[in-house]
Amino acid sequence: MKRTREEIYRALAAAHAERKGRLIADIDYGLEEEDLQARRAVSVRLRSFDARGERMVNEVAAAERRFRIAFERALGGPQAVLAAMHASEAARETPLEELSAAEQALLKRWAGAAGKTRAEGLEGLDPVTSSVAWFEVRLGRCEARVMAPPAAEPPRPQPPAVAPPDQGELF
């Protein structure tokens, strides 16, 4: 399949955006892995939006991606979103006054970013059906599970090797 020039430019722009404009040599892959783990721990879903047909499903997925990117940008990255989720969980269990100053500031940024990022996420969707839609941001179950590598299997006993018969014995 031959790509058009516009498709190639879009692919290059997406790759550039993924690297955030940094040279490949300047990327700290350890930090990138932490960001990836934080993204896996937080799920974003568009709710109260009726998506029918493959095209609409793709548009919903694109809207969820736009919202996630805007939300990460507003809060300072995927790790900040995860920290805000933890602060939100803590705020449900304890009074707001007992939270640390950093957690309170993060929750205020969360509240301020919510409306702006919702508008960015819904951009491009049908305004009539998306007027009641909202984004649900939840902690996933995988964030606390760090999987250890599987233990190596103990070596299986090998059957004893049978020596080949002597050539003189065969004839």
CSV table of C-alpha atoms in Angstrom, one decimal:
chain,number,residue,atom,x,y,z
A,1,MET,CA,0.0,0.0,0.0
A,2,LYS,CA,1.5,3.3,-1.1
A,3,ARG,CA,1.1,6.2,1.3
A,4,THR,CA,0.2,9.7,0.2
A,5,ARG,CA,2.5,12.6,1.1
A,6,GLU,CA,0.0,13.8,3.7
A,7,GLU,CA,-0.2,10.4,5.4
A,8,ILE,CA,3.6,10.4,5.6
A,9,TYR,CA,3.7,13.9,7.1
A,10,ARG,CA,1.0,12.9,9.7
A,11,ALA,CA,3.0,9.8,10.7
A,12,LEU,CA,6.1,11.9,11.1
A,13,ALA,CA,4.3,14.5,13.1
A,14,ALA,CA,2.8,11.8,15.4
A,15,ALA,CA,6.3,10.3,15.9
A,16,HIS,CA,7.7,13.8,16.6
A,17,ALA,CA,4.9,14.5,19.1
A,18,GLU,CA,5.5,11.1,20.8
A,19,ARG,CA,9.2,12.1,21.4
A,20,LYS,CA,8.0,15.6,22.4
A,21,GLY,CA,10.4,17.2,20.1
A,22,ARG,CA,13.5,15.6,21.7
A,23,LEU,CA,16.3,13.9,19.8
A,24,ILE,CA,16.2,10.2,20.3
A,25,ALA,CA,19.6,10.3,22.0
A,26,ASP,CA,18.2,12.7,24.6
A,27,ILE,CA,15.3,10.5,25.7
A,28,ASP,CA,15.6,9.0,29.1
A,29,TYR,CA,14.0,5.6,28.5
A,30,GLY,CA,13.8,4.8,32.3
A,31,LEU,CA,11.5,7.9,32.6
A,32,GLU,CA,9.6,6.9,29.5
A,33,GLU,CA,8.9,3.5,31.1
A,34,GLU,CA,7.6,5.2,34.3
A,35,ASP,CA,5.3,7.3,32.1
A,36,LEU,CA,4.1,4.3,30.3
A,37,GLN,CA,3.4,2.5,33.6
A,38,ALA,CA,1.5,5.6,34.9
A,39,ARG,CA,-0.6,5.6,31.6
A,40,ARG,CA,-1.4,2.0,32.1
A,41,ALA,CA,-2.6,2.6,35.6
A,42,VAL,CA,-5.1,5.3,34.6
A,43,SER,CA,-8.0,4.6,32.2
A,44,VAL,CA,-10.0,7.2,30.3
A,45,ARG,CA,-13.4,6.4,28.9
A,46,LEU,CA,-16.0,8.6,27.2
A,47,ARG,CA,-19.4,8.1,28.8
A,48,SER,CA,-22.9,9.1,27.8
A,49,PHE,CA,-22.0,9.2,24.1
A,50,ASP,CA,-23.8,6.9,21.7
A,51,ALA,CA,-21.2,5.6,19.2
A,52,ARG,CA,-22.7,3.6,16.4
A,53,GLY,CA,-20.7,2.2,13.6
A,54,GLU,CA,-16.9,1.7,13.1
A,55,ARG,CA,-16.3,5.4,12.2
A,56,MET,CA,-17.9,6.6,15.4
A,57,VAL,CA,-16.0,4.1,17.5
A,58,ASN,CA,-12.8,5.3,16.0
A,59,GLU,CA,-13.8,8.9,16.7
A,60,VAL,CA,-14.5,8.0,20.3
A,61,ALA,CA,-11.1,6.4,20.7
A,62,ALA,CA,-9.5,9.6,19.2
A,63,ALA,CA,-11.5,11.7,21.6
A,64,GLU,CA,-10.3,9.7,24.6
A,65,ARG,CA,-6.7,10.0,23.3
A,66,ARG,CA,-7.1,13.8,22.9
A,67,PHE,CA,-8.5,14.1,26.4
A,68,ARG,CA,-5.7,12.0,27.9
A,69,ILE,CA,-3.0,14.1,26.1
A,70,ALA,CA,-4.6,17.4,27.1
A,71,PHE,CA,-5.1,16.2,30.7
A,72,GLU,CA,-1.5,15.1,31.0
A,73,ARG,CA,-0.3,18.4,29.5
A,74,ALA,CA,-2.4,20.4,32.0
A,75,LEU,CA,-1.2,18.4,35.0
A,76,GLY,CA,2.4,18.0,34.1
A,77,GLY,CA,2.6,14.5,32.6
A,78,PRO,CA,1.2,11.0,33.1
A,79,GLN,CA,2.9,10.6,36.5
A,80,ALA,CA,1.2,13.8,37.7
A,81,VAL,CA,-2.2,12.4,36.6
A,82,LEU,CA,-1.5,9.2,38.6
A,83,ALA,CA,-0.5,11.3,41.6
A,84,ALA,CA,-3.7,13.4,41.2
A,85,MET,CA,-5.7,10.2,41.1
A,86,HIS,CA,-4.1,9.0,44.4
A,87,ALA,CA,-4.8,12.4,45.9
A,88,SER,CA,-8.4,12.2,44.8
A,89,GLU,CA,-8.7,8.7,46.4
A,90,ALA,CA,-7.1,10.1,49.6
A,91,ALA,CA,-9.5,13.1,49.6
A,92,ARG,CA,-12.5,10.7,49.6
A,93,GLU,CA,-11.3,9.1,52.8
A,94,THR,CA,-9.9,12.0,54.7
A,95,PRO,CA,-10.9,15.7,55.2
A,96,LEU,CA,-9.4,18.0,52.7
A,97,GLU,CA,-7.6,19.9,55.4
A,98,GLU,CA,-5.6,16.8,56.4
A,99,LEU,CA,-4.1,16.4,52.9
A,100,SER,CA,-0.6,17.7,52.2
A,101,ALA,CA,-0.2,21.1,50.5
A,102,ALA,CA,1.1,19.4,47.4
A,103,GLU,CA,-1.9,17.1,47.2
A,104,GLN,CA,-4.3,20.1,47.7
A,105,ALA,CA,-2.5,22.0,44.9
A,106,LEU,CA,-2.7,19.0,42.6
A,107,LEU,CA,-6.4,18.6,43.2
A,108,LYS,CA,-7.0,22.3,42.5
A,109,ARG,CA,-5.1,22.0,39.2
A,110,TRP,CA,-7.2,18.9,38.4
A,111,ALA,CA,-10.4,20.8,39.0
A,112,GLY,CA,-9.2,23.7,36.8
A,113,ALA,CA,-8.1,21.5,34.0
A,114,ALA,CA,-11.2,19.3,33.9
A,115,GLY,CA,-13.4,21.7,31.9
A,116,LYS,CA,-10.7,22.7,29.5
A,117,THR,CA,-9.6,19.2,28.7
A,118,ARG,CA,-13.2,18.0,28.3
A,119,ALA,CA,-13.7,20.6,25.5
A,120,GLU,CA,-10.4,19.5,23.8
A,121,GLY,CA,-11.4,15.9,24.0
A,122,LEU,CA,-14.9,16.4,22.6
A,123,GLU,CA,-13.6,18.6,19.8
A,124,GLY,CA,-14.6,17.1,16.4
A,125,LEU,CA,-17.5,15.0,17.8
A,126,ASP,CA,-21.1,15.7,16.9
A,127,PRO,CA,-22.1,18.6,19.3
A,128,VAL,CA,-25.7,17.4,19.7
A,129,THR,CA,-24.7,13.9,20.9
A,130,SER,CA,-21.6,15.1,22.8
A,131,SER,CA,-23.3,17.8,24.8
A,132,VAL,CA,-24.1,15.4,27.6
A,133,ALA,CA,-20.9,13.3,27.2
A,134,TRP,CA,-18.3,13.2,29.9
A,135,PHE,CA,-14.9,11.6,30.5
A,136,GLU,CA,-14.4,9.1,33.2
A,137,VAL,CA,-10.9,8.8,34.6
A,138,ARG,CA,-10.2,5.8,36.8
A,139,LEU,CA,-7.4,4.1,38.4
A,140,GLY,CA,-6.7,0.7,36.9
A,141,ARG,CA,-6.0,-2.4,38.9
A,142,CYS,CA,-2.6,-2.9,37.5
A,143,GLU,CA,-0.9,0.2,39.0
A,144,ALA,CA,-0.1,-1.6,42.3
A,145,ARG,CA,1.1,-4.8,40.6
A,146,VAL,CA,4.6,-5.0,39.6
A,147,MET,CA,5.1,-8.4,38.0
A,148,ALA,CA,8.2,-10.3,38.8
A,149,PRO,CA,9.9,-12.1,36.0
A,150,PRO,CA,8.8,-15.8,35.9
A,151,ALA,CA,11.1,-18.1,37.8
A,152,ALA,CA,13.3,-20.2,35.7
A,153,GLU,CA,12.2,-23.8,35.4
A,154,PRO,CA,14.4,-26.3,37.1
A,155,PRO,CA,16.4,-28.3,34.6
A,156,ARG,CA,14.7,-31.5,33.6
A,157,PRO,CA,16.6,-34.7,34.0
A,158,GLN,CA,17.9,-35.9,30.7
A,159,PRO,CA,17.6,-39.6,29.8
A,160,PRO,CA,21.0,-41.3,29.8
A,161,ALA,CA,22.7,-41.1,26.5
A,162,VAL,CA,23.0,-44.4,24.7
A,163,ALA,CA,26.3,-44.9,23.0
A,164,PRO,CA,26.1,-45.8,19.4
A,165,PRO,CA,26.9,-49.4,18.7
A,166,ASP,CA,30.3,-50.3,17.5
A,167,GLN,CA,30.4,-50.6,13.7
A,168,GLY,CA,32.1,-54.0,14.0
A,169,GLU,CA,29.2,-55.4,16.0
A,170,LEU,CA,26.6,-54.6,13.3
A,171,PHE,CA,28.2,-56.8,10.6
